[in-house]
PDB file of C-alpha atoms in Angstrom:
ATOM      1  CA  MET S  17      53.447 103.392 116.419  1.00 51.00           C
ATOM      2  CA  ASN S  18      55.424 103.487 119.674  1.00 56.00           C
ATOM      3  CA  GLU S  19      58.698 105.339 119.909  1.00 71.00           C
ATOM      4  CA  ILE S  20      61.443 102.716 119.860  1.00 84.00           C
ATOM      5  CA  SER S  21      64.650 103.276 121.797  1.00 88.00           C
ATOM      6  CA  ARG S  22      67.982 103.692 120.040  1.00 86.00           C
ATOM      7  CA  ASN S  23      69.265 100.468 121.596  1.00 90.00           C
ATOM      8  CA  ILE S  24      66.364  98.451 120.179  1.00 92.00           C
ATOM      9  CA  GLN S  25      66.785 100.102 116.776  1.00 89.00           C
ATOM     10  CA  LYS S  26      70.418  99.043 116.885  1.00 89.00           C
ATOM     11  CA  GLU S  27      69.497  95.412 117.636  1.00 92.00           C
ATOM     12  CA  PHE S  28      66.831  95.450 114.937  1.00 94.00           C
ATOM     13  CA  TYR S  29      69.254  96.892 112.397  1.00 90.00           C
ATOM     14  CA  LYS S  30      71.950  94.304 113.120  1.00 90.00           C
ATOM     15  CA  VAL S  31      69.684  91.381 112.287  1.00 92.00           C
ATOM     16  CA  TRP S  32      67.861  93.255 109.490  1.00 92.00           C
ATOM     17  CA  SER S  33      71.204  93.881 107.764  1.00 86.00           C
ATOM     18  CA  GLU S  34      72.356  90.293 108.455  1.00 85.00           C
ATOM     19  CA  LYS S  35      75.140  91.398 110.788  1.00 82.00           C
ATOM     20  CA  GLU S  36      73.623  89.349 113.602  1.00 85.00           C
ATOM     21  CA  LEU S  37      72.796  85.639 113.552  1.00 90.00           C
ATOM     22  CA  LEU S  38      69.169  84.722 114.083  1.00 93.00           C
ATOM     23  CA  PRO S  39      69.872  82.463 117.123  1.00 93.00           C
ATOM     24  CA  ASN S  40      71.576  85.373 118.887  1.00 94.00           C
ATOM     25  CA  PHE S  41      68.713  87.706 118.054  1.00 95.00           C
ATOM     26  CA  GLU S  42      66.190  85.139 119.263  1.00 95.00           C
ATOM     27  CA  LYS S  43      67.967  84.901 122.628  1.00 94.00           C
ATOM     28  CA  TRP S  44      67.943  88.673 122.916  1.00 94.00           C
ATOM     29  CA  ILE S  45      64.191  88.754 122.211  1.00 95.00           C
ATOM     30  CA  TYR S  46      63.462  86.342 125.039  1.00 93.00           C
ATOM     31  CA  LYS S  47      65.556  88.144 127.634  1.00 92.00           C
ATOM     32  CA  SER S  48      65.026  91.803 126.705  1.00 91.00           C
ATOM     33  CA  THR S  49      62.782  93.618 129.169  1.00 91.00           C
ATOM     34  CA  GLU S  50      63.397  96.824 127.224  1.00 91.00           C
ATOM     35  CA  LEU S  51      61.732  95.348 124.149  1.00 92.00           C
ATOM     36  CA  LYS S  52      58.656  94.414 126.168  1.00 90.00           C
ATOM     37  CA  ASP S  53      58.447  97.949 127.539  1.00 91.00           C
ATOM     38  CA  ASN S  54      58.860  99.593 124.111  1.00 91.00           C
ATOM     39  CA  LEU S  55      56.438  97.522 122.031  1.00 92.00           C
ATOM     40  CA  ASN S  56      52.724  97.123 122.362  1.00 92.00           C
ATOM     41  CA  PRO S  57      51.664  93.656 123.637  1.00 93.00           C
ATOM     42  CA  ASN S  58      50.601  92.358 120.214  1.00 94.00           C
ATOM     43  CA  SER S  59      53.847  93.372 118.536  1.00 93.00           C
ATOM     44  CA  TYR S  60      55.897  91.957 121.376  1.00 94.00           C
ATOM     45  CA  TYR S  61      54.050  88.645 121.108  1.00 95.00           C
ATOM     46  CA  GLU S  62      54.786  88.518 117.358  1.00 96.00           C
ATOM     47  CA  PHE S  63      58.507  88.508 118.076  1.00 96.00           C
ATOM     48  CA  LEU S  64      58.153  85.962 120.879  1.00 95.00           C
ATOM     49  CA  SER S  65      56.080  83.581 118.772  1.00 95.00           C
ATOM     50  CA  PHE S  66      58.046  84.034 115.551  1.00 96.00           C
ATOM     51  CA  ASN S  67      59.500  80.800 114.154  1.00 95.00           C
ATOM     52  CA  TYR S  68      63.197  81.667 113.809  1.00 94.00           C
ATOM     53  CA  LYS S  69      63.946  78.307 112.205  1.00 92.00           C
ATOM     54  CA  GLN S  70      61.396  78.475 109.400  1.00 91.00           C
ATOM     55  CA  GLU S  71      62.326  78.681 105.742  1.00 89.00           C
ATOM     56  CA  ASN S  72      62.978  82.275 104.662  1.00 92.00           C
ATOM     57  CA  SER S  73      63.030  83.253 108.328  1.00 94.00           C
ATOM     58  CA  HIS S  74      65.295  86.228 107.743  1.00 93.00           C
ATOM     59  CA  SER S  75      63.158  87.804 105.025  1.00 93.00           C
ATOM     60  CA  GLU S  76      60.015  87.297 107.121  1.00 95.00           C
ATOM     61  CA  LEU S  77      61.723  88.741 110.183  1.00 95.00           C
ATOM     62  CA  LYS S  78      62.751  91.800 108.179  1.00 93.00           C
ATOM     63  CA  LYS S  79      59.088  92.432 107.387  1.00 93.00           C
ATOM     64  CA  LEU S  80      58.214  92.100 111.050  1.00 95.00           C
ATOM     65  CA  ILE S  81      60.929  94.573 112.026  1.00 94.00           C
ATOM     66  CA  GLU S  82      59.923  97.036 109.318  1.00 92.00           C
ATOM     67  CA  ASN S  83      56.403  97.091 110.770  1.00 92.00           C
ATOM     68  CA  GLN S  84      57.864  98.554 113.962  1.00 92.00           C
ATOM     69  CA  ILE S  85      59.755 101.458 112.444  1.00 90.00           C
ATOM     70  CA  SER S  86      58.882 104.324 110.132  1.00 89.00           C
ATOM     71  CA  GLN S  87      59.189 104.180 106.350  1.00 89.00           C
ATOM     72  CA  SER S  88      61.711 106.981 106.659  1.00 91.00           C
ATOM     73  CA  GLU S  89      63.888 104.901 108.988  1.00 90.00           C
ATOM     74  CA  VAL S  90      63.701 101.847 106.717  1.00 91.00           C
ATOM     75  CA  GLU S  91      64.819 103.981 103.779  1.00 94.00           C
ATOM     76  CA  LYS S  92      67.673 105.334 105.869  1.00 93.00           C
ATOM     77  CA  TRP S  93      68.726 101.784 106.751  1.00 92.00           C
ATOM     78  CA  LYS S  94      68.695 100.720 103.108  1.00 92.00           C
ATOM     79  CA  ILE S  95      70.788 103.587 101.791  1.00 96.00           C
ATOM     80  CA  THR S  96      73.161 103.463 104.760  1.00 93.00           C
ATOM     81  CA  LYS S  97      73.791  99.786 104.124  1.00 92.00           C
ATOM     82  CA  ASP S  98      74.730 100.482 100.487  1.00 95.00           C
ATOM     83  CA  LEU S  99      76.969 103.408 101.452  1.00 96.00           C
ATOM     84  CA  LEU S 100      78.813 101.425 104.104  1.00 94.00           C
ATOM     85  CA  ASN S 101      79.118  98.360 101.870  1.00 95.00           C
ATOM     86  CA  ALA S 102      80.885 100.488  99.274  1.00 97.00           C
ATOM     87  CA  LYS S 103      82.972 102.379 101.848  1.00 97.00           C
ATOM     88  CA  ASN S 104      84.159  99.242 103.653  1.00 96.00           C
ATOM     89  CA  ARG S 105      84.190  97.030 100.541  1.00 96.00           C
ATOM     90  CA  THR S 106      81.955  94.358 102.031  1.00 91.00           C
ATOM     91  CA  GLU S 107      78.871  92.347 101.028  1.00 78.00           C
ATOM     92  CA  ASN S 108      78.981  92.502  97.237  1.00 88.00           C
ATOM     93  CA  TYR S 109      79.952  96.164  97.349  1.00 96.00           C
ATOM     94  CA  SER S 110      80.163  96.486  93.575  1.00 96.00           C
ATOM     95  CA  LYS S 111      76.386  96.017  93.515  1.00 96.00           C
ATOM     96  CA  SER S 112      76.039  98.830  96.056  1.00 97.00           C
ATOM     97  CA  ILE S 113      78.144 101.137  93.868  1.00 98.00           C
ATOM     98  CA  ARG S 114      75.953 100.338  90.881  1.00 97.00           C
ATOM     99  CA  ASN S 115      72.890 101.011  93.000  1.00 97.00           C
ATOM    100  CA  PHE S 116      74.019 104.617  93.508  1.00 98.00           C
ATOM    101  CA  TYR S 117      73.115 105.282  89.883  1.00 96.00           C
ATOM    102  CA  THR S 118      69.787 103.469  90.274  1.00 96.00           C
ATOM    103  CA  LEU S 119      68.934 105.552  93.337  1.00 97.00           C
ATOM    104  CA  TYR S 120      69.748 108.742  91.454  1.00 97.00           C
ATOM    105  CA  CYS S 121      67.465 107.710  88.595  1.00 96.00           C
ATOM    106  CA  LYS S 122      64.700 106.931  91.089  1.00 96.00           C
ATOM    107  CA  GLY S 123      64.782 110.474  92.457  1.00 96.00           C
ATOM    108  CA  TYR S 124      67.720 110.879  94.833  1.00 97.00           C
ATOM    109  CA  ASP S 125      69.399 113.780  93.065  1.00 95.00           C
ATOM    110  CA  PHE S 126      71.801 114.275  95.980  1.00 96.00           C
ATOM    111  CA  MET S 127      73.513 111.052  94.862  1.00 96.00           C
ATOM    112  CA  ASP S 128      74.651 112.711  91.623  1.00 95.00           C
ATOM    113  CA  ASN S 129      78.418 112.499  92.197  1.00 95.00           C
ATOM    114  CA  LEU S 130      78.275 108.891  93.364  1.00 97.00           C
ATOM    115  CA  ALA S 131      75.921 108.048  90.504  1.00 96.00           C
ATOM    116  CA  PHE S 132      77.785 109.571  87.573  1.00 95.00           C
ATOM    117  CA  ASN S 133      81.402 109.335  88.727  1.00 95.00           C
ATOM    118  CA  TYR S 134      81.193 105.760  89.984  1.00 97.00           C
ATOM    119  CA  GLY S 135      77.857 103.953  89.651  1.00 96.00           C
ATOM    120  CA  LEU S 136      77.358 104.674  85.965  1.00 95.00           C
ATOM    121  CA  ALA S 137      80.858 103.468  85.079  1.00 93.00           C
ATOM    122  CA  LEU S 138      79.981 100.038  86.464  1.00 95.00           C
ATOM    123  CA  GLU S 139      76.350  99.950  85.395  1.00 93.00           C
ATOM    124  CA  CYS S 140      77.086 100.975  81.783  1.00 93.00           C
ATOM    125  CA  PRO S 141      80.710 100.033  80.981  1.00 94.00           C
ATOM    126  CA  TYR S 142      80.359 100.426  77.212  1.00 90.00           C
ATOM    127  CA  SER S 143      82.624 103.478  76.955  1.00 88.00           C
ATOM    128  CA  TYR S 144      85.433 101.511  78.607  1.00 91.00           C
ATOM    129  CA  TYR S 145      85.117  98.040  77.093  1.00 93.00           C
ATOM    130  CA  ARG S 146      82.432  98.256  74.394  1.00 93.00           C
ATOM    131  CA  ILE S 147      80.402  95.881  76.552  1.00 93.00           C
ATOM    132  CA  GLU S 148      76.886  96.868  77.510  1.00 92.00           C
ATOM    133  CA  THR S 149      76.422  95.414  81.005  1.00 93.00           C
ATOM    134  CA  PHE S 150      78.555  94.793  84.075  1.00 94.00           C
ATOM    135  CA  GLU S 151      77.539  91.119  84.162  1.00 94.00           C
ATOM    136  CA  LYS S 152      79.064  90.492  80.728  1.00 95.00           C
ATOM    137  CA  LEU S 153      82.502  91.801  81.726  1.00 95.00           C
ATOM    138  CA  SER S 154      85.339  89.430  82.522  1.00 95.00           C
ATOM    139  CA  GLU S 155      86.371  89.204  86.163  1.00 95.00           C
ATOM    140  CA  LYS S 156      89.523  91.167  85.356  1.00 95.00           C
ATOM    141  CA  GLN S 157      87.521  93.937  83.676  1.00 96.00           C
ATOM    142  CA  LYS S 158      85.109  94.107  86.614  1.00 96.00           C
ATOM    143  CA  LEU S 159      87.982  94.377  89.063  1.00 96.00           C
ATOM    144  CA  THR S 160      89.641  97.132  87.028  1.00 96.00           C
ATOM    145  CA  LEU S 161      86.470  99.248  87.012  1.00 96.00           C
ATOM    146  CA  ILE S 162      85.896  98.691  90.713  1.00 97.00           C
ATOM    147  CA  GLU S 163      89.484  99.554  91.637  1.00 96.00           C
ATOM    148  CA  ASN S 164      89.235 102.771  89.617  1.00 96.00           C
ATOM    149  CA  CYS S 165      86.594 103.967  92.084  1.00 96.00           C
ATOM    150  CA  TYR S 166      88.994 103.923  95.030  1.00 97.00           C
ATOM    151  CA  PRO S 167      90.068 105.808  97.046  1.00 97.00           C
ATOM    152  CA  ASP S 168      88.149 108.832  95.698  1.00 96.00           C
ATOM    153  CA  ILE S 169      84.719 107.303  96.224  1.00 97.00           C
ATOM    154  CA  ILE S 170      85.251 107.161 100.004  1.00 97.00           C
ATOM    155  CA  GLY S 171      85.150 110.942 100.397  1.00 96.00           C
ATOM    156  CA  GLU S 172      81.928 111.171  98.404  1.00 96.00           C
ATOM    157  CA  ILE S 173      80.341 108.422 100.494  1.00 98.00           C
ATOM    158  CA  GLU S 174      81.268 110.140 103.744  1.00 97.00           C
ATOM    159  CA  LYS S 175      79.827 113.391 102.418  1.00 96.00           C
ATOM    160  CA  VAL S 176      76.439 111.748 101.836  1.00 97.00           C
ATOM    161  CA  LEU S 177      76.566 109.977 105.208  1.00 96.00           C
ATOM    162  CA  ASN S 178      77.194 113.324 106.879  1.00 96.00           C
ATOM    163  CA  TRP S 179      74.316 114.927 104.993  1.00 96.00           C
ATOM    164  CA  ILE S 180      72.018 112.229 106.341  1.00 95.00           C
ATOM    165  CA  GLU S 181      73.475 112.518 109.862  1.00 90.00           C
ATOM    166  CA  ASN S 182      72.999 116.268 110.023  1.00 93.00           C
ATOM    167  CA  GLU S 183      69.552 116.103 108.367  1.00 94.00           C
ATOM    168  CA  LYS S 184      70.801 118.069 105.418  1.00 96.00           C
ATOM    169  CA  VAL S 185      69.095 115.285 103.478  1.00 97.00           C
ATOM    170  CA  VAL S 186      66.019 113.774 105.129  1.00 96.00           C
ATOM    171  CA  LEU S 187      64.767 110.581 103.526  1.00 96.00           C
ATOM    172  CA  ILE S 188      60.988 110.152 103.546  1.00 93.00           C
ATOM    173  CA  GLY S 189      60.545 106.630 102.245  1.00 89.00           C
ATOM    174  CA  LYS S 190      57.741 107.548  99.852  1.00 92.00           C
ATOM    175  CA  THR S 191      57.386 108.248  96.151  1.00 93.00           C
ATOM    176  CA  ASN S 192      55.721 111.281  94.608  1.00 92.00           C
ATOM    177  CA  GLU S 193      53.043 111.381  91.910  1.00 92.00           C
ATOM    178  CA  PHE S 194      55.710 110.809  89.266  1.00 92.00           C
ATOM    179  CA  GLY S 195      57.061 107.694  90.991  1.00 92.00           C
ATOM    180  CA  LYS S 196      60.234 109.403  92.210  1.00 95.00           C
ATOM    181  CA  LEU S 197      61.617 108.830  95.701  1.00 95.00           C
ATOM    182  CA  GLU S 198      61.059 111.883  97.872  1.00 96.00           C
ATOM    183  CA  TYR S 199      63.417 113.563 100.303  1.00 97.00           C
ATOM    184  CA  ILE S 200      63.743 116.889 102.070  1.00 97.00           C
ATOM    185  CA  ASP S 201      66.777 118.826 100.879  1.00 97.00           C
ATOM    186  CA  ASN S 202      68.179 121.166 103.529  1.00 97.00           C
ATOM    187  CA  ARG S 203      71.591 121.581 101.889  1.00 96.00           C
ATOM    188  CA  THR S 204      72.962 124.992 101.028  1.00 93.00           C
ATOM    189  CA  ASP S 205      73.594 125.942  97.412  1.00 91.00           C
ATOM    190  CA  LEU S 206      77.309 125.546  98.084  1.00 88.00           C
ATOM    191  CA  GLU S 207      76.826 122.020  99.373  1.00 89.00           C
ATOM    192  CA  LYS S 208      74.626 121.100  96.435  1.00 86.00           C
ATOM    193  CA  ASN S 209      77.251 122.306  93.986  1.00 81.00           C
ATOM    194  CA  ASN S 210      80.192 120.774  95.828  1.00 62.00           C
ATOM    195  CA  TYR S 211      81.984 124.084  96.310  1.00 38.00           C
ATOM    196  CA  LYS S 212      82.304 123.517 100.028  1.00 42.00           C
ATOM    197  CA  GLU S 213      83.903 120.696 101.962  1.00 45.00           C
ATOM    198  CA  ILE S 214      83.216 120.541 105.695  1.00 39.00           C
ATOM    199  CA  ASN S 215      86.205 119.390 107.748  1.00 40.00           C
ATOM    200  CA  GLU S 216      85.691 118.752 111.447  1.00 40.00           C
ATOM    201  CA  THR S 217      88.632 119.896 113.584  1.00 34.00           C
ATOM    202  CA  VAL S 218      87.533 117.877 116.577  1.00 31.00           C
ATOM    203  CA  GLU S 219      87.511 114.114 116.122  1.00 39.00           C
ATOM    204  CA  LYS S 220      84.264 112.546 117.273  1.00 41.00           C
ATOM    205  CA  GLU S 221      82.566 109.225 116.806  1.00 45.00           C
ATOM    206  CA  LYS S 222      81.053 108.968 113.366  1.00 50.00           C
ATOM    207  CA  TRP S 223      77.281 108.649 113.507  1.00 46.00           C
ATOM    208  CA  TRP S 224      77.258 105.659 111.210  1.00 50.00           C
ATOM    209  CA  GLU S 225      79.248 103.634 113.758  1.00 53.00           C
ATOM    210  CA  PHE S 226      75.718 102.945 115.073  1.00 50.00           C
ATOM    211  CA  TRP S 227      75.041 100.889 111.974  1.00 51.00           C
ATOM    212  CA  LYS S 228      78.168  98.717 112.096  1.00 52.00           C
TER     213      LYS S 228
END
């Protein structure tokens, strides 16, 4: 697999995450010399010949894009999208909050605070309303649970984003023999136990601005 430039990854991510319209992406494909230089001829031809107007074109295009990047990068895209959805309250963000608990159960132990302090409250609301699932709640009850997450959830989200940025947590995109998602944990014991908060004194561009 060829090494793909950061600029191409950015363009791929925008359409993969549905932040870019397919017609705009199609125009970029046709005019991008950088793409031609970064991809092998067969892969480049796949993008040129892709039918951007076909039914389910976005889902098929996502598969095509995922063939050009590592499993680790795809996993990073997926979790980053959920984190930013919840942080910015966009794109059905309540589902992203609930997914934090699912990701923890699937093996991402580093999501523990987001899972138990926020995701579980939405996924299993019985202790609040004696109702078993989020879908069965009234709209008012859903909104109350969601609003209870803010603003505290934002700090926890940014903590995880920073772990990923600084490779304190390295997503692999594979499951182990027990079916659990694998990752490399480079955090210190203090970071794992939430005894330490890292505050940057110099303001710099957040790494996840790349994904916006």
